[in-house]
mmCIF file of C-alpha atoms in Angstrom:
data_model
loop_
_atom_site.group_PDB
_atom_site.id
_atom_site.type_symbol
_atom_site.label_atom_id
_atom_site.label_comp_id
_atom_site.label_asym_id
_atom_site.label_seq_id
_atom_site.Cartn_x
_atom_site.Cartn_y
_atom_site.Cartn_z
ATOM 1 C CA MET A 1 -9.105 -16.543 13.736
ATOM 2 C CA LYS A 2 -11.218 -17.755 10.536
ATOM 3 C CA ASN A 3 -12.792 -14.578 10.414
ATOM 4 C CA LEU A 4 -9.548 -12.772 10.977
ATOM 5 C CA LEU A 5 -8.357 -14.328 8.099
ATOM 6 C CA VAL A 6 -10.713 -13.691 5.719
ATOM 7 C CA PHE A 7 -10.593 -10.383 6.646
ATOM 8 C CA THR A 8 -6.871 -9.857 6.262
ATOM 9 C CA VAL A 9 -7.262 -11.492 2.889
ATOM 10 C CA VAL A 10 -10.388 -9.166 1.649
ATOM 11 C CA ILE A 11 -7.828 -6.257 2.752
ATOM 12 C CA ALA A 12 -5.093 -7.714 0.970
ATOM 13 C CA ALA A 13 -7.071 -7.901 -2.157
ATOM 14 C CA ALA A 14 -8.545 -4.359 -1.886
ATOM 15 C CA THR A 15 -5.480 -2.841 -1.456
ATOM 16 C CA ALA A 16 -3.727 -4.629 -4.501
ATOM 17 C CA CYS A 17 -7.080 -3.565 -6.222
ATOM 18 C CA GLY A 18 -6.475 0.064 -5.436
ATOM 19 C CA GLY A 19 -7.822 0.466 -2.075
ATOM 20 C CA LYS A 20 -11.300 2.269 -1.344
ATOM 21 C CA SER A 21 -14.044 3.034 -3.622
ATOM 22 C CA LYS A 22 -14.810 6.336 -4.321
ATOM 23 C CA SER A 23 -18.346 6.109 -4.714
ATOM 24 C CA SER A 24 -20.226 9.103 -2.951
ATOM 25 C CA GLY A 25 -22.693 8.948 0.190
ATOM 26 C CA GLY A 26 -22.340 6.642 3.131
ATOM 27 C CA SER A 27 -19.629 4.147 3.230
ATOM 28 C CA THR A 28 -19.938 0.523 4.147
ATOM 29 C CA GLU A 29 -16.096 -0.102 3.956
ATOM 30 C CA PRO A 30 -14.379 -1.503 7.103
ATOM 31 C CA MET A 31 -12.487 0.715 8.693
ATOM 32 C CA GLY A 32 -8.791 1.053 7.579
ATOM 33 C CA VAL A 33 -9.545 -0.023 3.855
ATOM 34 C CA GLY A 34 -7.726 2.609 1.907
ATOM 35 C CA SER A 35 -6.031 5.780 2.953
ATOM 36 C CA GLY A 36 -5.515 8.361 0.078
ATOM 37 C CA GLU A 37 -2.563 10.769 0.390
ATOM 38 C CA GLY A 38 -2.872 13.052 3.031
ATOM 39 C CA GLU A 39 -4.979 11.558 4.971
ATOM 40 C CA VAL A 40 -5.179 9.554 8.570
ATOM 41 C CA ALA A 41 -4.065 6.228 8.102
ATOM 42 C CA LEU A 42 -6.765 4.268 9.803
ATOM 43 C CA ASP A 43 -6.548 1.074 12.043
ATOM 44 C CA PRO A 44 -6.748 -2.096 9.992
ATOM 45 C CA THR A 45 -7.473 -3.921 13.138
ATOM 46 C CA MET A 46 -10.933 -2.498 13.431
ATOM 47 C CA PRO A 47 -13.897 -5.368 12.518
ATOM 48 C CA SER A 48 -15.110 -5.320 9.501
ATOM 49 C CA TRP A 49 -18.865 -4.393 10.546
ATOM 50 C CA MET A 50 -17.768 -1.031 12.311
ATOM 51 C CA PRO A 51 -19.945 1.804 10.708
ATOM 52 C CA ALA A 52 -18.692 4.497 8.446
ATOM 53 C CA SER A 53 -19.142 6.819 11.278
ATOM 54 C CA CYS A 54 -16.477 5.488 13.265
ATOM 55 C CA THR A 55 -14.247 6.415 10.624
ATOM 56 C CA ALA A 56 -15.135 10.088 10.743
ATOM 57 C CA TYR A 57 -15.078 9.330 14.546
ATOM 58 C CA HIS A 58 -11.190 8.191 14.447
ATOM 59 C CA LYS A 59 -9.828 10.511 11.983
ATOM 60 C CA ALA A 60 -11.147 13.438 14.184
ATOM 61 C CA VAL A 61 -9.320 12.113 17.416
ATOM 62 C CA SER A 62 -6.648 11.330 15.050
ATOM 63 C CA GLN A 63 -6.250 14.896 14.159
ATOM 64 C CA ALA A 64 -7.163 16.266 17.420
ATOM 65 C CA ILE A 65 -4.129 14.342 19.407
ATOM 66 C CA THR A 66 -1.496 16.133 17.015
ATOM 67 C CA CYS A 67 -3.158 19.180 17.605
ATOM 68 C CA GLU A 68 -0.438 21.545 19.596
ATOM 69 C CA THR A 69 -2.977 24.183 20.134
ATOM 70 C CA ILE A 70 -5.381 22.027 22.191
ATOM 71 C CA GLU A 71 -4.078 21.301 25.872
ATOM 72 C CA GLN A 72 -2.014 17.994 26.270
ATOM 73 C CA ALA A 73 -4.573 17.169 29.261
ATOM 74 C CA LYS A 74 -7.746 17.462 26.551
ATOM 75 C CA ARG A 75 -6.032 15.556 23.726
ATOM 76 C CA ASP A 76 -5.263 12.890 26.389
ATOM 77 C CA GLU A 77 -8.788 12.974 27.332
ATOM 78 C CA ILE A 78 -10.071 12.358 23.934
ATOM 79 C CA LYS A 79 -7.245 9.877 22.838
ATOM 80 C CA ALA A 80 -8.139 7.413 25.841
ATOM 81 C CA LYS A 81 -12.087 7.968 25.149
ATOM 82 C CA TYR A 82 -11.216 6.368 21.656
ATOM 83 C CA ASP A 83 -9.062 4.242 22.714
ATOM 84 C CA THR A 84 -11.203 2.151 25.300
ATOM 85 C CA ALA A 85 -14.048 2.155 22.736
ATOM 86 C CA ALA A 86 -12.077 0.797 20.165
ATOM 87 C CA THR A 87 -10.523 -1.608 22.408
ATOM 88 C CA SER A 88 -13.944 -3.021 23.238
ATOM 89 C CA TRP A 89 -15.041 -2.858 19.486
ATOM 90 C CA LYS A 90 -12.288 -4.947 18.549
ATOM 91 C CA ALA A 91 -13.053 -7.719 21.134
ATOM 92 C CA GLU A 92 -16.376 -8.286 19.610
ATOM 93 C CA GLN A 93 -16.716 -11.107 16.815
ATOM 94 C CA ASP A 94 -19.872 -10.311 15.047
ATOM 95 C CA ALA A 95 -22.477 -7.480 16.214
ATOM 96 C CA SER A 96 -25.755 -7.135 16.072
ATOM 97 C CA LYS A 97 -27.868 -4.589 14.212
ATOM 98 C CA GLU A 98 -28.645 -3.281 17.485
ATOM 99 C CA ARG A 99 -25.205 -3.107 18.325
ATOM 100 C CA ILE A 100 -23.900 -1.576 15.263
ATOM 101 C CA ALA A 101 -26.724 0.919 15.611
ATOM 102 C CA GLU A 102 -25.510 1.818 18.940
ATOM 103 C CA ILE A 103 -21.823 2.329 18.258
ATOM 104 C CA ASP A 104 -22.596 4.362 14.925
ATOM 105 C CA THR A 105 -24.679 6.444 17.492
ATOM 106 C CA PHE A 106 -21.803 6.748 19.827
ATOM 107 C CA CYS A 107 -19.210 7.658 16.985
ATOM 108 C CA THR A 108 -21.177 10.306 15.616
ATOM 109 C CA SER A 109 -21.410 11.857 19.336
ATOM 110 C CA GLY A 110 -17.683 11.232 19.744
ATOM 111 C CA ALA A 111 -16.927 12.641 16.481
ATOM 112 C CA ASP A 112 -19.108 15.945 17.011
ATOM 113 C CA SER A 113 -17.513 16.376 20.351
ATOM 114 C CA VAL A 114 -14.314 16.000 19.153
ATOM 115 C CA LYS A 115 -14.852 18.360 16.070
ATOM 116 C CA ALA A 116 -16.350 21.157 18.792
ATOM 117 C CA ASP A 117 -13.284 20.387 20.998
ATOM 118 C CA THR A 118 -11.049 21.361 17.654
ATOM 119 C CA ALA A 119 -13.334 23.977 16.249
ATOM 120 C CA GLY A 120 -10.887 27.100 15.518
ATOM 121 C CA ASN A 121 -8.023 25.466 16.615
ATOM 122 C CA CYS A 122 -6.615 22.921 14.111
ATOM 123 C CA VAL A 123 -6.698 23.008 10.306
ATOM 124 C CA GLY A 124 -7.876 19.732 8.417
ATOM 125 C CA PRO A 125 -10.573 17.437 7.321
ATOM 126 C CA ALA A 126 -11.633 16.406 11.089
ATOM 127 C CA THR A 127 -12.985 19.959 11.554
ATOM 128 C CA THR A 128 -14.420 20.383 8.026
ATOM 129 C CA THR A 129 -18.347 20.351 8.229
ATOM 130 C CA GLY A 130 -19.560 17.067 6.873
ATOM 131 C CA GLN A 131 -16.553 14.777 7.584
#
């Protein structure tokens, strides 16, 4: 509970100070910090230790589930896989470096899979290379 309170205060402070930074390279920001205009609003309840690859995965999933050119069953499958994983991440208090690396690999693979499913069907950041 103490970690949640600290995380909430940090999020509030970051939001008050202008949200996420515009630095280049990989982000180590918590998922859910900041969201620019036209970007997917990320889940602020995700743990602060989540790797940046999970942000890309969440964005890809968010776009895919709103893409009407993809069959509803496929969209439901994509959402269910992400939701199951996100629920387990939220249940973890603190993750070891090994667990974070495992989640990073899962998120990278998940984002690549969703992007492959949406390629040519949906327009936006989730189908753009390098996101």
